[in-house]
Amino acid sequence: MRIEIRKEVFEPYREVAAYQKILAITGKAGATCVFVGTMRDFNEGSSVRGMTLEHYPGMTEKHLHEIAAQAGERWRVLDCLILHRVGEIRIDDVIVLVAVWSAHRGDAMDACRYIIEDLKSRAPFWKKEQLDDGERWVESNTTGYSEE
Amino acid sequence: MRIEIRKEVFEPYREVAAYQKILAITGKAGATCVFVGTMRDFNEGSSVRGMTLEHYPGMTEKHLHEIAAQAGERWRVLDCLILHRVGEIRIDDVIVLVAVWSAHRGDAMDACRYIIEDLKSRAPFWKKEQLDDGERWVESNTTGYSEE
Amino acid sequence: MAVTVKYFASLRETLGRNEETIEFEDGMRLSRLWKKANDGEPMPESLMTAVNMEYVKGDVELADGDEVAFFPAVTGG
Amino acid sequence: MAVTVKYFASLRETLGRNEETIEFEDGMRLSRLWKKANDGEPMPESLMTAVNMEYVKGDVELADGDEVAFFPAVTGG
């Protein structure tokens, strides 16, 4: 299991492929589910130019380890990788990567979903968006679906 | 949207990264969900050495396009990529890749799950496993979860 | 009139053939096609069937030039 | 006895400080700590609270050396 807070831009698929290479799970992991969250240029009806991601050093890492452990108790998980950016984020930068390896697809997909939903609602990160006419703290995360 | 049946081994994360580069969705796709299915060395209690994947040329591609279109009707999907191997598969080869890009995570994850579940239960592919003592046709796909 | 019939996977191996052309008069349905192609044996219930690369349910009527496929439960992914 | 208090995000900006040490006698609870640190103002209900980097619910008692954090709803991912 690897959980890291990153100050620098990262390429998520290169990270997943590189991490998988060091895992000793050849022939065991029939399923991998990867979620990648990327900085959009719009949020809640406004055009967004960039943002600053703040976190609580120490607690954030601790909380992510707890989430991963909980997922491992609820589903059969062989390994997982969680990377999350902090600092100055530009449009199209990757913000978060969650990858879960399991023998079977249901376990990998449910665990990945569980981790990203908990991360969004409970992990201590805060976004401050730069808009055309100033800045604003994001007050809460969305439900995860487009609003019609 | 790209849907391909592949006779040769492919590296899934390189495929996702390369496909994403040609998509004109910069700043729009806040969420990507990727599922990768890999050949295990065990199935239904037996040790497996490799397998042959047969498909129905024409119908398989048609069916996968229909699945992708249905997912796009049910969820807000910006794009998707589906790659599936056929022919001789070795342990640890990637069998299937499903990647879905959406503005929001719920849409990407639900659509990806929908596509892989339909693909497993309805897309015309058939697996013949090579065991230590002969071959066998896989009679049905599993539920997707480890059995305790 | 004639249809092309395809068999896949374990069914193809059991029958020992993968494709054939079956000629018939008017009014041919799926179950009768199967019997005509397979020495009068009834069609196994567990088979999946497609006509012109679309799944069909029930004993549909066939038309000249149709491509009919019989196959066991699918196991891709 | 003393605890370290941390504030994050919009709360940190509103209060104009990110960390402080608050000294107290025995029997200090979270709500009283907040008031002591913030001129007697009641603690906003919407805040999330953590003690020693674990979320806490309710008005828990604090111990010497605890690290207490107050912050608004989280918005990562």
XYZ file of C-alpha atoms in Angstrom:
450
model
C 0.000 0.000 0.000
C 1.286 3.427 -0.916
C -0.358 6.694 0.147
C 1.271 9.983 -0.723
C 0.532 13.684 -0.687
C 2.251 15.292 -3.673
C 3.259 18.918 -4.176
C 4.237 18.321 -7.815
C 2.188 17.427 -10.882
C 2.053 13.685 -11.560
C 1.036 11.503 -14.491
C -1.478 9.059 -12.965
C -1.228 6.177 -15.429
C 2.542 6.145 -15.274
C 2.253 6.013 -11.468
C -0.188 3.078 -11.567
C 1.950 1.128 -14.036
C 5.149 1.805 -12.062
C 3.595 0.875 -8.728
C 2.103 -2.308 -10.136
C 5.537 -3.419 -11.300
C 6.820 -3.605 -7.734
C 3.811 -5.529 -6.439
C 4.338 -9.253 -6.007
C 0.835 -10.119 -7.150
C 1.498 -11.616 -10.588
C -1.360 -13.897 -11.537
C -3.395 -12.971 -8.454
C -4.866 -9.571 -9.304
C -7.607 -10.254 -11.827
C -9.068 -6.777 -11.401
C -7.775 -3.248 -11.039
C -10.018 -0.233 -10.608
C -8.494 3.208 -11.025
C -10.158 6.519 -10.332
C -8.523 9.754 -11.474
C -9.885 13.142 -10.429
C -8.800 16.081 -12.573
C -9.093 19.848 -12.155
C -12.045 21.136 -14.174
C -12.343 24.646 -15.590
C -15.852 25.009 -14.154
C -17.508 24.427 -10.803
C -20.956 25.300 -9.475
C -21.746 27.471 -12.457
C -18.517 29.478 -12.453
C -15.514 29.443 -14.702
C -12.441 28.499 -12.638
C -8.837 29.429 -13.471
C -6.963 27.367 -10.929
C -6.974 26.515 -7.257
C -4.986 26.045 -4.087
C -5.328 22.775 -2.206
C -4.656 22.944 1.530
C -4.362 19.922 3.794
C -3.670 19.004 7.410
C -0.186 17.488 7.318
C -0.132 14.347 9.419
C -3.879 13.894 9.813
C -4.515 13.722 6.075
C -2.058 10.858 5.601
C -3.345 9.141 8.759
C -6.942 9.435 7.609
C -6.168 8.069 4.134
C -4.415 5.079 5.695
C -7.502 4.466 7.825
C -9.808 4.671 4.800
C -7.644 2.191 2.919
C -7.589 -0.148 5.910
C -11.382 0.034 6.221
C -11.783 -0.772 2.534
C -9.482 -3.754 3.096
C -11.732 -4.983 5.904
C -14.907 -4.713 3.834
C -13.608 -6.092 0.531
C -10.852 -8.440 -0.612
C -8.111 -6.020 -1.581
C -4.621 -7.085 -2.653
C -3.120 -3.620 -2.705
C -3.951 0.029 -3.186
C -2.331 3.276 -4.239
C -3.626 6.721 -3.267
C -1.944 9.913 -4.479
C -3.332 13.390 -3.800
C -2.033 16.769 -4.898
C -1.719 19.803 -2.638
C -0.562 23.356 -3.368
C -1.180 25.264 -6.571
C -3.287 23.302 -9.060
C -3.808 24.277 -12.676
C -6.638 23.316 -15.042
C -6.307 19.685 -16.135
C -3.834 18.783 -13.384
C -4.599 15.480 -11.718
C -5.837 16.077 -8.166
C -6.349 12.537 -6.940
C -5.562 8.984 -7.963
C -7.050 5.910 -6.287
C -6.099 2.469 -7.594
C -7.233 -0.824 -6.072
C -6.035 -4.318 -6.995
C -8.190 -7.365 -6.192
C -8.688 -10.881 -7.466
C -12.222 -10.013 -8.613
C -13.842 -6.954 -10.152
C -16.569 -6.364 -7.567
C -14.064 -6.070 -4.760
C -11.774 -3.718 -6.696
C -14.597 -1.470 -7.906
C -16.496 -1.281 -4.626
C -13.335 -0.612 -2.623
C -12.180 2.086 -5.054
C -15.580 3.765 -4.887
C -15.611 3.559 -1.097
C -12.175 5.136 -0.828
C -12.902 8.048 -3.171
C -16.285 8.763 -1.538
C -14.780 8.748 1.947
C -11.819 10.801 0.761
C -14.188 13.409 -0.692
C -16.344 13.666 2.412
C -13.876 13.041 5.250
C -10.202 13.506 4.303
C -8.913 16.887 5.493
C -8.289 18.775 2.250
C -9.708 22.168 1.322
C -9.984 23.830 -2.065
C -9.774 27.545 -2.728
C -10.710 28.396 -6.292
C -9.365 31.265 -8.363
C -12.215 32.765 -10.377
C -12.170 35.547 -12.951
C -13.189 38.040 -10.263
C -11.413 36.791 -7.146
C -11.099 33.725 -4.967
C -13.534 31.522 -3.053
C -13.299 28.586 -0.692
C -15.270 25.620 -1.963
C -17.904 25.062 0.710
C -18.715 21.447 0.021
C -18.118 18.729 -2.515
C -20.851 17.878 -4.969
C -22.782 14.617 -5.017
C -20.598 13.358 -7.822
C -23.203 13.583 -10.566
C -23.988 16.171 -13.231
C -26.980 18.277 -12.352
C -29.465 18.396 -15.192
C -15.272 6.646 -28.398
C -12.880 3.857 -29.312
C -13.768 0.156 -29.127
C -11.274 -2.435 -30.299
C -10.723 -6.159 -30.239
C -6.980 -6.830 -29.958
C -5.027 -9.935 -30.912
C -1.800 -8.615 -29.349
C -0.816 -7.892 -25.743
C -1.397 -4.260 -24.746
C -0.279 -2.070 -21.856
C -3.551 -0.629 -20.500
C -2.275 2.530 -18.815
C -0.266 3.568 -21.844
C -3.430 3.093 -23.926
C -5.535 5.234 -21.585
C -2.914 8.013 -21.471
C -2.463 7.960 -25.256
C -6.197 7.977 -25.972
C -6.813 10.786 -23.511
C -4.262 12.944 -25.327
C -6.354 12.963 -28.496
C -9.592 13.821 -26.687
C -10.635 17.459 -26.871
C -11.958 17.527 -23.309
C -9.299 19.574 -21.526
C -10.787 21.102 -18.398
C -14.105 19.251 -18.829
C -13.356 15.728 -17.631
C -13.139 15.961 -13.857
C -13.365 12.197 -13.437
C -11.949 9.143 -15.149
C -12.745 5.600 -14.067
C -10.614 2.791 -15.464
C -11.210 -0.915 -15.048
C -8.512 -3.400 -16.042
C -9.186 -7.133 -16.063
C -6.120 -9.361 -15.998
C -5.586 -13.099 -16.515
C -5.329 -14.861 -13.166
C -3.461 -18.086 -12.527
C -6.484 -19.557 -10.728
C -10.197 -19.907 -11.430
C -12.943 -21.841 -9.690
C -10.503 -23.732 -7.520
C -8.101 -24.770 -10.292
C -4.651 -23.626 -11.235
C -4.764 -22.191 -14.757
C -1.815 -21.984 -17.172
C -3.290 -19.835 -19.921
C -6.362 -19.539 -22.056
C -7.827 -18.986 -25.493
C -10.372 -16.228 -25.957
C -12.839 -16.714 -28.783
C -15.264 -14.065 -29.996
C -17.929 -13.504 -32.648
C -16.290 -11.095 -35.096
C -18.751 -8.379 -36.000
C -21.307 -9.032 -33.290
C -18.812 -8.510 -30.484
C -17.833 -5.047 -31.720
C -21.488 -4.200 -32.425
C -22.545 -5.279 -28.960
C -19.775 -3.306 -27.242
C -20.818 -0.187 -29.167
C -24.382 -0.724 -27.995
C -23.289 -1.119 -24.362
C -21.267 2.083 -24.569
C -24.197 3.935 -26.129
C -26.542 2.700 -23.401
C -24.126 3.868 -20.704
C -24.055 7.243 -22.430
C -27.843 7.445 -22.265
C -27.969 6.620 -18.557
C -25.025 8.719 -17.357
C -23.234 11.847 -18.475
C -20.255 10.423 -20.325
C -17.729 12.534 -22.236
C -15.904 9.624 -23.833
C -15.022 5.990 -23.390
C -12.404 3.474 -24.430
C -12.961 -0.291 -24.491
C -10.201 -2.719 -25.478
C -10.566 -6.502 -25.280
C -8.068 -9.231 -26.056
C -8.799 -12.349 -28.077
C -6.617 -15.305 -29.010
C -3.946 -16.874 -26.827
C -3.753 -15.229 -23.381
C -0.961 -15.788 -20.896
C -1.006 -15.330 -17.114
C -0.950 -11.639 -16.211
C -1.935 -10.477 -19.713
C -4.553 -7.773 -19.702
C -7.858 -9.152 -21.004
C -10.067 -6.087 -20.895
C -9.776 -2.341 -20.391
C -12.757 -0.043 -19.866
C -12.142 3.672 -19.337
C -14.845 6.307 -18.950
C -14.405 10.091 -18.837
C -17.067 12.306 -17.247
C -17.322 15.700 -15.611
C -18.202 14.065 -12.287
C -17.095 10.923 -10.477
C -20.487 9.280 -10.033
C -21.185 9.294 -13.745
C -17.735 7.929 -14.637
C -17.784 5.179 -12.011
C -21.368 4.045 -12.573
C -20.954 3.999 -16.357
C -17.669 2.059 -16.120
C -19.272 -0.488 -13.803
C -22.301 -0.812 -16.075
C -20.126 -1.420 -19.122
C -17.933 -4.084 -17.516
C -20.929 -5.895 -15.979
C -22.789 -5.960 -19.291
C -19.631 -6.959 -21.131
C -19.141 -9.892 -18.741
C -22.715 -11.136 -19.013
C -23.679 -10.266 -22.607
C -20.736 -9.589 -24.936
C -19.993 -12.631 -27.124
C -16.617 -13.820 -25.858
C -15.762 -17.311 -24.637
C -12.831 -18.501 -22.551
C -11.185 -21.883 -22.819
C -8.728 -22.473 -20.001
C -5.581 -24.559 -20.146
C -5.221 -26.496 -16.903
C -2.429 -28.787 -15.712
C -4.430 -31.789 -16.921
C -6.165 -30.555 -20.037
C -8.509 -27.838 -21.195
C -11.984 -26.669 -20.201
C -14.491 -24.123 -21.448
C -15.435 -21.663 -18.745
C -19.164 -22.203 -18.277
C -20.081 -18.883 -16.751
C -18.524 -15.768 -15.314
C -18.412 -15.352 -11.556
C -20.350 -12.754 -9.584
C -17.250 -10.593 -9.407
C -16.536 -11.141 -5.715
C -14.204 -13.457 -3.831
C -16.020 -16.383 -2.343
C -15.219 -16.838 1.327
C -34.358 -19.093 -49.201
C -31.309 -19.667 -47.028
C -29.686 -18.559 -43.806
C -26.118 -18.732 -42.572
C -25.784 -20.513 -39.226
C -22.814 -20.007 -36.906
C -21.787 -21.972 -33.828
C -19.292 -20.805 -31.209
C -17.084 -22.075 -28.398
C -18.011 -25.392 -26.730
C -21.048 -25.741 -28.993
C -18.834 -25.414 -32.075
C -16.539 -28.126 -30.714
C -19.397 -30.450 -29.731
C -21.069 -30.164 -33.137
C -17.787 -30.279 -34.984
C -18.628 -27.351 -37.266
C -18.592 -23.583 -37.050
C -20.683 -22.380 -39.965
C -23.134 -23.748 -42.487
C -25.836 -22.638 -44.899
C -29.329 -24.002 -44.406
C -31.907 -23.747 -47.200
C -35.640 -23.712 -46.507
C -39.078 -22.762 -47.789
C -41.142 -19.926 -46.307
C -41.986 -19.634 -42.618
C -38.808 -20.902 -40.946
C -38.452 -20.273 -37.214
C -35.403 -20.561 -34.991
C -36.335 -23.851 -33.279
C -37.111 -25.532 -36.588
C -33.883 -24.248 -38.084
C -31.968 -25.816 -35.189
C -33.707 -29.185 -35.717
C -33.145 -29.085 -39.456
C -29.463 -28.396 -38.918
C -29.045 -30.933 -36.102
C -30.743 -34.173 -37.079
C -34.056 -33.343 -35.413
C -32.578 -32.765 -31.946
C -34.443 -30.130 -29.911
C -32.541 -26.896 -29.257
C -30.835 -26.883 -25.818
C -32.532 -24.302 -23.598
C -29.297 -22.902 -22.275
C -28.121 -21.631 -25.667
C -28.026 -17.932 -26.489
C -29.235 -16.970 -29.939
C -28.566 -14.012 -32.200
C -30.014 -13.073 -35.569
C -28.008 -10.645 -37.662
C -25.723 -10.033 -34.668
C -28.544 -8.993 -32.337
C -29.682 -11.132 -29.426
C -33.131 -12.605 -29.906
C -35.501 -14.117 -27.369
C -38.133 -16.654 -28.302
C -38.784 -18.542 -31.468
C -38.461 -15.734 -33.997
C -39.196 -16.103 -37.693
C -36.250 -15.960 -40.064
C -35.837 -14.234 -43.390
C -33.792 -15.021 -46.455
C -30.155 -14.076 -45.955
C -30.277 -13.881 -42.137
C -27.159 -14.721 -40.163
C -28.158 -16.892 -37.210
C -25.791 -17.693 -34.334
C -26.070 -20.250 -31.542
C -23.698 -20.141 -28.602
C -23.308 -21.011 -24.907
C -23.233 -18.491 -22.030
C -20.639 -15.812 -22.691
C -17.537 -15.533 -20.514
C -15.561 -12.489 -21.621
C -13.919 -9.734 -19.603
C -1.688 21.919 31.096
C -1.790 23.022 27.484
C -3.070 22.010 24.084
C -2.037 23.009 20.586
C -4.938 24.364 18.527
C -4.913 24.402 14.729
C -7.257 26.151 12.307
C -7.554 25.395 8.597
C -8.834 26.844 5.339
C -11.550 29.540 5.483
C -11.610 29.328 9.290
C -7.881 30.037 9.424
C -8.363 33.052 7.193
C -11.382 34.360 9.110
C -9.619 34.054 12.463
C -6.327 35.311 11.057
C -4.254 32.597 12.736
C -3.359 28.986 12.033
C -1.973 27.631 15.289
C -1.772 28.586 18.939
C -1.146 27.085 22.348
C -3.891 27.365 24.942
C -3.125 26.753 28.626
C -5.754 25.611 31.082
C -6.476 23.908 34.398
C -8.032 20.452 34.684
C -11.293 19.452 33.022
C -11.123 21.328 29.734
C -13.652 20.360 27.064
C -13.728 21.192 23.372
C -16.473 23.851 23.497
C -14.797 25.663 26.387
C -11.448 25.534 24.615
C -13.009 27.191 21.579
C -14.526 29.956 23.705
C -11.268 30.508 25.580
C -9.391 30.812 22.291
C -12.038 32.951 20.575
C -13.128 35.713 22.962
C -16.056 33.783 24.380
C -17.749 33.211 21.025
C -19.698 29.915 20.822
C -18.251 27.281 18.512
C -19.955 27.304 15.059
C -21.947 24.086 14.647
C -20.764 23.461 11.123
C -17.116 23.020 12.131
C -15.417 19.633 12.049
C -13.151 18.828 14.971
C -10.218 16.490 15.432
C -8.175 15.630 18.500
C -4.752 14.152 17.899
C -5.597 13.809 14.214
C -8.747 11.740 14.808
C -12.229 13.079 14.198
C -14.232 13.589 17.376
C -17.950 14.046 17.822
C -19.432 15.854 20.802
C -17.849 17.893 23.540
C -14.936 15.635 24.452
C -12.567 16.250 27.350
C -9.009 17.233 26.487
C -5.715 16.124 27.984
C -2.388 17.844 28.398
C -0.455 17.877 25.139
C -3.437 17.182 22.869
C -3.433 18.582 19.360
C -6.870 19.999 18.617
C -7.969 21.049 15.124
C -11.001 23.041 13.985
C -11.903 23.223 10.319
C -14.780 23.659 7.858
C -16.294 20.908 5.680
C -13.573 19.152 3.683
C -13.441 19.448 -0.088
C -10.627 17.235 -1.347
C -10.486 14.807 -4.224
